[in-house]
PDB file of C-alpha atoms and ligand atoms in Angstrom:
ATOM      1  CA  MET A   1      19.881  35.982 -24.726  1.00 62.00           C
ATOM      2  CA  SER A   2      20.069  39.503 -23.489  1.00 85.00           C
ATOM      3  CA  ARG A   3      20.269  39.734 -19.734  1.00 97.00           C
ATOM      4  CA  LYS A   4      19.689  43.021 -17.918  1.00 98.00           C
ATOM      5  CA  MET A   5      22.919  44.162 -16.270  1.00 98.00           C
ATOM      6  CA  LEU A   6      22.829  44.059 -12.471  1.00 98.00           C
ATOM      7  CA  VAL A   7      25.228  46.250 -10.500  1.00 99.00           C
ATOM      8  CA  VAL A   8      25.101  45.917  -6.728  1.00 99.00           C
ATOM      9  CA  GLY A   9      27.058  47.693  -4.029  1.00 99.00           C
ATOM     10  CA  ASN A  10      28.073  45.728  -0.959  1.00 98.00           C
ATOM     11  CA  TRP A  11      28.710  48.202   1.830  1.00 98.00           C
ATOM     12  CA  LYS A  12      29.851  45.486   4.273  1.00 98.00           C
ATOM     13  CA  MET A  13      30.333  46.969   7.793  1.00 98.00           C
ATOM     14  CA  ASN A  14      30.394  50.541   6.534  1.00 98.00           C
ATOM     15  CA  GLY A  15      27.768  53.238   6.654  1.00 98.00           C
ATOM     16  CA  LEU A  16      26.007  55.452   9.167  1.00 98.00           C
ATOM     17  CA  ARG A  17      23.055  57.778   8.652  1.00 98.00           C
ATOM     18  CA  ALA A  18      25.497  60.404   7.407  1.00 98.00           C
ATOM     19  CA  GLN A  19      25.992  58.239   4.299  1.00 98.00           C
ATOM     20  CA  LEU A  20      22.299  58.364   3.371  1.00 98.00           C
ATOM     21  CA  ALA A  21      23.170  61.307   1.143  1.00 98.00           C
ATOM     22  CA  ASP A  22      25.276  58.925  -0.947  1.00 98.00           C
ATOM     23  CA  VAL A  23      22.427  56.404  -1.051  1.00 98.00           C
ATOM     24  CA  GLU A  24      20.217  59.164  -2.404  1.00 98.00           C
ATOM     25  CA  ALA A  25      22.792  60.296  -4.970  1.00 98.00           C
ATOM     26  CA  ILE A  26      23.349  56.710  -6.149  1.00 98.00           C
ATOM     27  CA  GLY A  27      19.578  56.342  -6.511  1.00 98.00           C
ATOM     28  CA  VAL A  28      19.583  59.381  -8.781  1.00 98.00           C
ATOM     29  CA  VAL A  29      22.301  57.867 -11.002  1.00 98.00           C
ATOM     30  CA  ALA A  30      20.306  54.619 -11.105  1.00 98.00           C
ATOM     31  CA  GLY A  31      17.326  56.630 -12.307  1.00 98.00           C
ATOM     32  CA  GLN A  32      19.393  57.924 -15.217  1.00 98.00           C
ATOM     33  CA  HIS A  33      20.284  54.364 -16.287  1.00 98.00           C
ATOM     34  CA  LEU A  34      17.104  52.372 -16.099  1.00 98.00           C
ATOM     35  CA  ASP A  35      18.520  49.768 -18.480  1.00 98.00           C
ATOM     36  CA  VAL A  36      20.745  48.680 -15.559  1.00 98.00           C
ATOM     37  CA  GLU A  37      19.332  47.179 -12.351  1.00 98.00           C
ATOM     38  CA  VAL A  38      21.140  48.900  -9.487  1.00 98.00           C
ATOM     39  CA  GLY A  39      21.146  47.937  -5.834  1.00 98.00           C
ATOM     40  CA  LEU A  40      22.896  48.756  -2.575  1.00 98.00           C
ATOM     41  CA  CYS A  41      23.342  46.143   0.130  1.00 99.00           C
ATOM     42  CA  VAL A  42      23.700  48.357   3.176  1.00 98.00           C
ATOM     43  CA  PRO A  43      24.193  47.344   6.819  1.00 98.00           C
ATOM     44  CA  ALA A  44      20.913  46.137   8.343  1.00 98.00           C
ATOM     45  CA  THR A  45      20.832  49.224  10.585  1.00 98.00           C
ATOM     46  CA  LEU A  46      20.367  51.404   7.492  1.00 98.00           C
ATOM     47  CA  LEU A  47      17.888  49.248   5.553  1.00 98.00           C
ATOM     48  CA  ALA A  48      14.759  51.118   6.578  1.00 98.00           C
ATOM     49  CA  ALA A  49      16.189  54.611   6.132  1.00 98.00           C
ATOM     50  CA  ALA A  50      18.049  53.729   2.922  1.00 98.00           C
ATOM     51  CA  SER A  51      14.969  52.193   1.330  1.00 98.00           C
ATOM     52  CA  GLU A  52      13.232  55.570   1.618  1.00 98.00           C
ATOM     53  CA  LYS A  53      16.095  57.384  -0.080  1.00 98.00           C
ATOM     54  CA  SER A  54      17.322  54.960  -2.732  1.00 98.00           C
ATOM     55  CA  GLY A  55      15.143  56.137  -5.627  1.00 98.00           C
ATOM     56  CA  ALA A  56      15.539  53.864  -8.640  1.00 98.00           C
ATOM     57  CA  ALA A  57      18.066  51.642  -6.823  1.00 98.00           C
ATOM     58  CA  PHE A  58      16.837  48.767  -4.694  1.00 98.00           C
ATOM     59  CA  VAL A  59      18.129  48.226  -1.198  1.00 98.00           C
ATOM     60  CA  GLY A  60      19.381  44.815  -0.142  1.00 98.00           C
ATOM     61  CA  ALA A  61      20.725  42.992   2.905  1.00 99.00           C
ATOM     62  CA  GLN A  62      24.135  41.334   3.189  1.00 98.00           C
ATOM     63  CA  ASP A  63      22.927  38.147   4.848  1.00 98.00           C
ATOM     64  CA  CYS A  64      19.917  36.551   6.506  1.00 98.00           C
ATOM     65  CA  HIS A  65      19.516  33.588   8.816  1.00 98.00           C
ATOM     66  CA  GLN A  66      18.104  30.353   7.414  1.00 98.00           C
ATOM     67  CA  LYS A  67      15.627  29.885  10.278  1.00 98.00           C
ATOM     68  CA  GLU A  68      12.317  31.706  10.572  1.00 98.00           C
ATOM     69  CA  SER A  69      12.830  32.865  14.166  1.00 98.00           C
ATOM     70  CA  GLY A  70      14.167  31.660  17.479  1.00 98.00           C
ATOM     71  CA  ALA A  71      17.184  31.616  19.749  1.00 98.00           C
ATOM     72  CA  HIS A  72      19.860  33.030  17.424  1.00 98.00           C
ATOM     73  CA  THR A  73      21.289  36.035  19.223  1.00 98.00           C
ATOM     74  CA  GLY A  74      22.394  38.799  16.897  1.00 97.00           C
ATOM     75  CA  CYS A  75      20.965  37.220  13.723  1.00 98.00           C
ATOM     76  CA  LEU A  76      18.253  38.531  11.417  1.00 98.00           C
ATOM     77  CA  SER A  77      15.666  36.440   9.585  1.00 98.00           C
ATOM     78  CA  ALA A  78      14.756  36.883   5.935  1.00 98.00           C
ATOM     79  CA  GLU A  79      11.357  38.200   6.993  1.00 98.00           C
ATOM     80  CA  MET A  80      13.015  40.829   9.204  1.00 98.00           C
ATOM     81  CA  VAL A  81      15.293  42.212   6.520  1.00 98.00           C
ATOM     82  CA  LYS A  82      12.400  42.166   4.066  1.00 98.00           C
ATOM     83  CA  GLU A  83      10.211  44.126   6.483  1.00 98.00           C
ATOM     84  CA  ALA A  84      13.056  46.609   7.000  1.00 98.00           C
ATOM     85  CA  GLY A  85      13.120  47.334   3.266  1.00 98.00           C
ATOM     86  CA  ALA A  86      15.391  44.781   1.584  1.00 98.00           C
ATOM     87  CA  ALA A  87      14.389  43.583  -1.869  1.00 98.00           C
ATOM     88  CA  GLN A  88      17.392  41.301  -2.319  1.00 98.00           C
ATOM     89  CA  VAL A  89      19.912  39.589  -0.082  1.00 98.00           C
ATOM     90  CA  ILE A  90      23.509  38.461  -0.565  1.00 99.00           C
ATOM     91  CA  VAL A  91      24.182  34.921   0.658  1.00 98.00           C
ATOM     92  CA  GLY A  92      27.462  33.037   0.874  1.00 98.00           C
ATOM     93  CA  HIS A  93      29.826  35.990   0.700  1.00 98.00           C
ATOM     94  CA  SER A  94      33.358  34.689   1.292  1.00 98.00           C
ATOM     95  CA  GLU A  95      33.753  36.928   4.332  1.00 98.00           C
ATOM     96  CA  ARG A  96      30.800  35.145   5.947  1.00 98.00           C
ATOM     97  CA  ARG A  97      31.892  31.721   4.743  1.00 98.00           C
ATOM     98  CA  THR A  98      35.241  32.407   6.455  1.00 97.00           C
ATOM     99  CA  ASP A  99      34.386  34.548   9.486  1.00 97.00           C
ATOM    100  CA  GLN A 100      31.072  32.887  10.368  1.00 97.00           C
ATOM    101  CA  HIS A 101      32.031  29.416   9.118  1.00 98.00           C
ATOM    102  CA  GLU A 102      29.026  29.189   6.812  1.00 98.00           C
ATOM    103  CA  SER A 103      28.846  25.945   4.845  1.00 98.00           C
ATOM    104  CA  ASN A 104      27.455  25.424   1.356  1.00 98.00           C
ATOM    105  CA  ALA A 105      24.392  23.811   2.971  1.00 98.00           C
ATOM    106  CA  ASP A 106      23.867  26.899   5.166  1.00 98.00           C
ATOM    107  CA  VAL A 107      24.127  29.109   2.101  1.00 98.00           C
ATOM    108  CA  ALA A 108      21.544  27.088   0.162  1.00 98.00           C
ATOM    109  CA  ALA A 109      19.212  27.175   3.183  1.00 98.00           C
ATOM    110  CA  LYS A 110      19.584  30.949   3.518  1.00 98.00           C
ATOM    111  CA  ALA A 111      18.737  31.372  -0.155  1.00 98.00           C
ATOM    112  CA  LEU A 112      15.584  29.298   0.260  1.00 98.00           C
ATOM    113  CA  ALA A 113      14.560  31.241   3.387  1.00 98.00           C
ATOM    114  CA  ALA A 114      15.014  34.488   1.468  1.00 98.00           C
ATOM    115  CA  ARG A 115      13.027  33.158  -1.483  1.00 98.00           C
ATOM    116  CA  SER A 116      10.168  32.088   0.780  1.00 98.00           C
ATOM    117  CA  HIS A 117       9.758  35.742   1.817  1.00 98.00           C
ATOM    118  CA  GLY A 118       9.903  37.093  -1.713  1.00 98.00           C
ATOM    119  CA  LEU A 119      13.490  38.311  -1.550  1.00 98.00           C
ATOM    120  CA  LYS A 120      15.769  37.946  -4.549  1.00 98.00           C
ATOM    121  CA  VAL A 121      19.132  36.367  -3.879  1.00 99.00           C
ATOM    122  CA  ILE A 122      22.739  37.017  -4.905  1.00 99.00           C
ATOM    123  CA  LEU A 123      24.697  33.818  -4.282  1.00 98.00           C
ATOM    124  CA  CYS A 124      28.470  34.301  -3.972  1.00 99.00           C
ATOM    125  CA  LEU A 125      31.168  31.854  -5.001  1.00 98.00           C
ATOM    126  CA  GLY A 126      34.932  32.144  -5.228  1.00 98.00           C
ATOM    127  CA  GLU A 127      38.245  30.429  -4.731  1.00 98.00           C
ATOM    128  CA  SER A 128      41.208  31.257  -2.492  1.00 98.00           C
ATOM    129  CA  LEU A 129      44.589  32.248  -3.890  1.00 98.00           C
ATOM    130  CA  GLU A 130      45.942  28.853  -2.905  1.00 98.00           C
ATOM    131  CA  THR A 131      43.253  27.112  -4.958  1.00 98.00           C
ATOM    132  CA  ARG A 132      43.851  29.464  -7.893  1.00 98.00           C
ATOM    133  CA  ASP A 133      47.595  28.823  -7.773  1.00 97.00           C
ATOM    134  CA  SER A 134      47.072  25.081  -7.648  1.00 98.00           C
ATOM    135  CA  GLY A 135      45.173  25.249 -10.949  1.00 98.00           C
ATOM    136  CA  LYS A 136      41.922  24.016  -9.380  1.00 98.00           C
ATOM    137  CA  ALA A 137      39.899  27.247  -9.337  1.00 98.00           C
ATOM    138  CA  ILE A 138      37.271  26.191 -11.858  1.00 98.00           C
ATOM    139  CA  ALA A 139      36.703  22.761 -10.321  1.00 98.00           C
ATOM    140  CA  PHE A 140      36.439  24.346  -6.860  1.00 98.00           C
ATOM    141  CA  VAL A 141      33.950  27.023  -7.893  1.00 98.00           C
ATOM    142  CA  LEU A 142      31.762  24.584  -9.831  1.00 98.00           C
ATOM    143  CA  ASP A 143      31.631  22.257  -6.809  1.00 98.00           C
ATOM    144  CA  GLN A 144      30.752  25.214  -4.609  1.00 98.00           C
ATOM    145  CA  LEU A 145      28.007  26.195  -7.071  1.00 98.00           C
ATOM    146  CA  GLU A 146      26.499  22.722  -7.085  1.00 98.00           C
ATOM    147  CA  ALA A 147      26.626  22.425  -3.292  1.00 98.00           C
ATOM    148  CA  SER A 148      25.234  25.867  -2.462  1.00 98.00           C
ATOM    149  CA  LEU A 149      22.640  26.255  -5.223  1.00 98.00           C
ATOM    150  CA  PRO A 150      19.157  26.176  -3.654  1.00 98.00           C
ATOM    151  CA  GLU A 151      16.453  23.877  -4.941  1.00 97.00           C
ATOM    152  CA  GLY A 152      14.277  25.520  -7.574  1.00 97.00           C
ATOM    153  CA  ALA A 153      16.954  28.069  -8.486  1.00 98.00           C
ATOM    154  CA  ALA A 154      15.675  30.250 -11.308  1.00 97.00           C
ATOM    155  CA  ALA A 155      16.786  33.425 -13.027  1.00 97.00           C
ATOM    156  CA  ASP A 156      13.816  35.487 -11.834  1.00 97.00           C
ATOM    157  CA  TRP A 157      14.970  35.304  -8.220  1.00 98.00           C
ATOM    158  CA  LEU A 158      18.588  34.206  -8.150  1.00 98.00           C
ATOM    159  CA  SER A 159      21.842  35.659  -9.483  1.00 98.00           C
ATOM    160  CA  ILE A 160      25.336  34.282  -9.062  1.00 98.00           C
ATOM    161  CA  ALA A 161      28.354  36.401  -8.092  1.00 99.00           C
ATOM    162  CA  TYR A 162      31.810  35.055  -8.852  1.00 98.00           C
ATOM    163  CA  GLU A 163      34.226  36.717  -6.442  1.00 98.00           C
ATOM    164  CA  PRO A 164      37.759  35.325  -6.251  1.00 98.00           C
ATOM    165  CA  ILE A 165      38.712  35.786  -2.589  1.00 98.00           C
ATOM    166  CA  TRP A 166      42.180  37.044  -3.519  1.00 98.00           C
ATOM    167  CA  ALA A 167      40.655  39.863  -5.580  1.00 98.00           C
ATOM    168  CA  ILE A 168      38.376  41.190  -2.830  1.00 98.00           C
ATOM    169  CA  GLY A 169      39.615  44.481  -1.445  1.00 97.00           C
ATOM    170  CA  THR A 170      43.116  43.889  -2.827  1.00 98.00           C
ATOM    171  CA  GLY A 171      43.133  45.977  -5.987  1.00 96.00           C
ATOM    172  CA  ARG A 172      44.196  42.844  -7.824  1.00 97.00           C
ATOM    173  CA  ILE A 173      41.863  41.299 -10.407  1.00 97.00           C
ATOM    174  CA  PRO A 174      42.062  38.166 -12.555  1.00 98.00           C
ATOM    175  CA  THR A 175      42.909  38.595 -16.214  1.00 98.00           C
ATOM    176  CA  MET A 176      39.959  39.165 -18.535  1.00 98.00           C
ATOM    177  CA  GLU A 177      40.620  35.652 -19.899  1.00 98.00           C
ATOM    178  CA  GLN A 178      40.410  34.145 -16.414  1.00 98.00           C
ATOM    179  CA  ILE A 179      37.127  35.959 -15.713  1.00 98.00           C
ATOM    180  CA  SER A 180      35.714  34.897 -19.061  1.00 98.00           C
ATOM    181  CA  GLU A 181      36.779  31.282 -18.593  1.00 98.00           C
ATOM    182  CA  MET A 182      35.243  31.096 -15.108  1.00 98.00           C
ATOM    183  CA  HIS A 183      31.958  32.753 -16.080  1.00 98.00           C
ATOM    184  CA  SER A 184      31.434  30.492 -19.073  1.00 98.00           C
ATOM    185  CA  ALA A 185      32.274  27.447 -16.938  1.00 98.00           C
ATOM    186  CA  ILE A 186      29.658  28.580 -14.386  1.00 98.00           C
ATOM    187  CA  ARG A 187      27.066  29.024 -17.142  1.00 98.00           C
ATOM    188  CA  ALA A 188      27.837  25.592 -18.588  1.00 97.00           C
ATOM    189  CA  LYS A 189      27.452  24.055 -15.123  1.00 98.00           C
ATOM    190  CA  LEU A 190      24.154  25.896 -14.636  1.00 98.00           C
ATOM    191  CA  LEU A 191      22.964  24.292 -17.842  1.00 97.00           C
ATOM    192  CA  ASP A 192      23.439  20.898 -16.163  1.00 97.00           C
ATOM    193  CA  LEU A 193      21.941  21.997 -12.876  1.00 97.00           C
ATOM    194  CA  VAL A 194      18.928  24.102 -13.860  1.00 97.00           C
ATOM    195  CA  GLY A 195      18.456  23.487 -17.585  1.00 93.00           C
ATOM    196  CA  GLY A 196      18.979  25.555 -20.693  1.00 91.00           C
ATOM    197  CA  GLY A 197      16.440  28.399 -20.474  1.00 92.00           C
ATOM    198  CA  ALA A 198      17.151  29.130 -16.822  1.00 92.00           C
ATOM    199  CA  ALA A 199      20.929  28.896 -17.248  1.00 94.00           C
ATOM    200  CA  ASP A 200      20.796  31.265 -20.169  1.00 96.00           C
ATOM    201  CA  ALA A 201      18.698  33.820 -18.297  1.00 97.00           C
ATOM    202  CA  MET A 202      20.565  33.720 -14.976  1.00 98.00           C
ATOM    203  CA  ARG A 203      22.868  36.657 -14.284  1.00 98.00           C
ATOM    204  CA  ILE A 204      26.465  35.972 -13.320  1.00 98.00           C
ATOM    205  CA  LEU A 205      28.120  38.986 -11.688  1.00 98.00           C
ATOM    206  CA  TYR A 206      31.835  39.495 -11.223  1.00 98.00           C
ATOM    207  CA  GLY A 207      33.080  40.855  -7.884  1.00 98.00           C
ATOM    208  CA  GLY A 208      36.519  41.713  -6.488  1.00 98.00           C
ATOM    209  CA  SER A 209      38.210  45.115  -6.837  1.00 98.00           C
ATOM    210  CA  VAL A 210      35.801  46.407  -9.486  1.00 98.00           C
ATOM    211  CA  ASN A 211      36.328  50.145  -9.952  1.00 98.00           C
ATOM    212  CA  ALA A 212      35.636  52.938 -12.414  1.00 98.00           C
ATOM    213  CA  ASP A 213      38.828  52.116 -14.337  1.00 98.00           C
ATOM    214  CA  ASN A 214      38.283  48.399 -14.902  1.00 98.00           C
ATOM    215  CA  ALA A 215      34.474  48.122 -14.929  1.00 98.00           C
ATOM    216  CA  ARG A 216      34.011  48.772 -18.632  1.00 98.00           C
ATOM    217  CA  ASP A 217      36.409  45.989 -19.678  1.00 98.00           C
ATOM    218  CA  ILE A 218      34.985  43.530 -17.166  1.00 98.00           C
ATOM    219  CA  PHE A 219      31.375  44.245 -18.138  1.00 98.00           C
ATOM    220  CA  ALA A 220      32.229  43.765 -21.820  1.00 98.00           C
ATOM    221  CA  ILE A 221      33.087  40.091 -21.219  1.00 98.00           C
ATOM    222  CA  GLU A 222      30.443  37.840 -22.664  1.00 95.00           C
ATOM    223  CA  ASP A 223      29.172  35.953 -19.642  1.00 97.00           C
ATOM    224  CA  VAL A 224      29.563  38.863 -17.216  1.00 98.00           C
ATOM    225  CA  ASP A 225      26.145  40.351 -16.446  1.00 98.00           C
ATOM    226  CA  GLY A 226      27.157  43.004 -13.946  1.00 98.00           C
ATOM    227  CA  GLY A 227      29.156  43.387 -10.767  1.00 98.00           C
ATOM    228  CA  LEU A 228      29.132  43.101  -7.002  1.00 99.00           C
ATOM    229  CA  VAL A 229      31.167  46.063  -5.805  1.00 98.00           C
ATOM    230  CA  GLY A 230      32.572  46.664  -2.324  1.00 98.00           C
ATOM    231  CA  GLY A 231      34.899  49.600  -1.687  1.00 98.00           C
ATOM    232  CA  ALA A 232      34.017  51.443  -4.883  1.00 98.00           C
ATOM    233  CA  SER A 233      30.285  51.453  -4.051  1.00 98.00           C
ATOM    234  CA  LEU A 234      30.568  53.541  -0.899  1.00 98.00           C
ATOM    235  CA  THR A 235      30.156  56.909  -2.566  1.00 98.00           C
ATOM    236  CA  ALA A 236      28.179  58.135  -5.532  1.00 98.00           C
ATOM    237  CA  ALA A 237      31.379  59.636  -6.959  1.00 98.00           C
ATOM    238  CA  LYS A 238      32.967  56.194  -7.225  1.00 98.00           C
ATOM    239  CA  PHE A 239      29.889  54.053  -7.875  1.00 98.00           C
ATOM    240  CA  GLY A 240      28.236  56.339 -10.428  1.00 98.00           C
ATOM    241  CA  PRO A 241      30.841  55.697 -13.161  1.00 98.00           C
ATOM    242  CA  ILE A 242      30.549  51.934 -12.586  1.00 98.00           C
ATOM    243  CA  ILE A 243      26.786  52.132 -13.139  1.00 98.00           C
ATOM    244  CA  GLN A 244      27.481  54.148 -16.286  1.00 98.00           C
ATOM    245  CA  ALA A 245      29.971  51.524 -17.476  1.00 98.00           C
ATOM    246  CA  ALA A 246      27.285  48.856 -17.155  1.00 98.00           C
ATOM    247  CA  ALA A 247      24.906  50.968 -19.208  1.00 97.00           C
ATOM    248  CA  GLY A 248      27.413  50.704 -22.063  1.00 81.00           C
TER     249      GLY A 248
HETATM  250  P1  PGA B 301      35.683  44.930  -3.276  1.00 95.50           P
HETATM  251  O1  PGA B 301      34.648  43.910  -2.584  1.00 95.50           O
HETATM  252  O2  PGA B 301      34.982  45.526  -4.473  1.00 95.50           O
HETATM  253  O3  PGA B 301      35.997  45.944  -2.219  1.00 95.50           O
HETATM  254  O4  PGA B 301      36.860  44.124  -3.685  1.00 95.50           O
HETATM  255  C1  PGA B 301      33.777  43.126  -3.338  1.00 95.50           C
HETATM  256  C2  PGA B 301      32.948  42.225  -2.455  1.00 95.50           C
HETATM  257  O5  PGA B 301      33.478  41.674  -1.482  1.00 95.50           O
HETATM  258  O6  PGA B 301      31.749  42.021  -2.714  1.00 95.50           O
END
């Protein structure tokens, strides 16, 4: 099964209007590589402006609330981020699971809320260094997948991102064998959870210290269908070569 590569930048809490020039330049690179789906998950404050500048790249949000509306000070609903210009939304990033204490059930509910407003979803999973060192990384991530996968998960609206917490922002990445082993374990588990056709078509991204130097090797791994990129997505100079690496 050939899956279209998906390369998404996660700007986290970075980016002011001054960075819209980079959004525009990244959109231009995306337009030169239409065989790769490219997106930028910018801060919510930039969604509207970025969506007008992003060219061939889609703009996404980094989170949404699971409820439709109500007394949730500081939160944004799926409908709000969609109206502001988001086409996709990240749910379950480890920084939110840790900092905002989001549970697997919250993550599944956020994914369903996003889906109900026509947003595509990038669902993040990943183990801590302690879990990795204890030899339980695969079991942990597969449990997390089962518990945070929304009902009706299908490849046309949901992608998975495997992001080992200890690789995020550290410059340290797993070995290619460890990435390969985890991605094929996730795909095998998806086979159980969503069935053969859907599991085969669903994209599984790798995230954690992806950069222009390691992207080509990571993207060449069989069950890796793209990347979720933090620090190296903030400028076109850094992100452009990663998009190129995904284009092969
Ligand atoms: P990083 O972040 O590329 O800066 O390690 C990845 C992420 O957290 O999505």
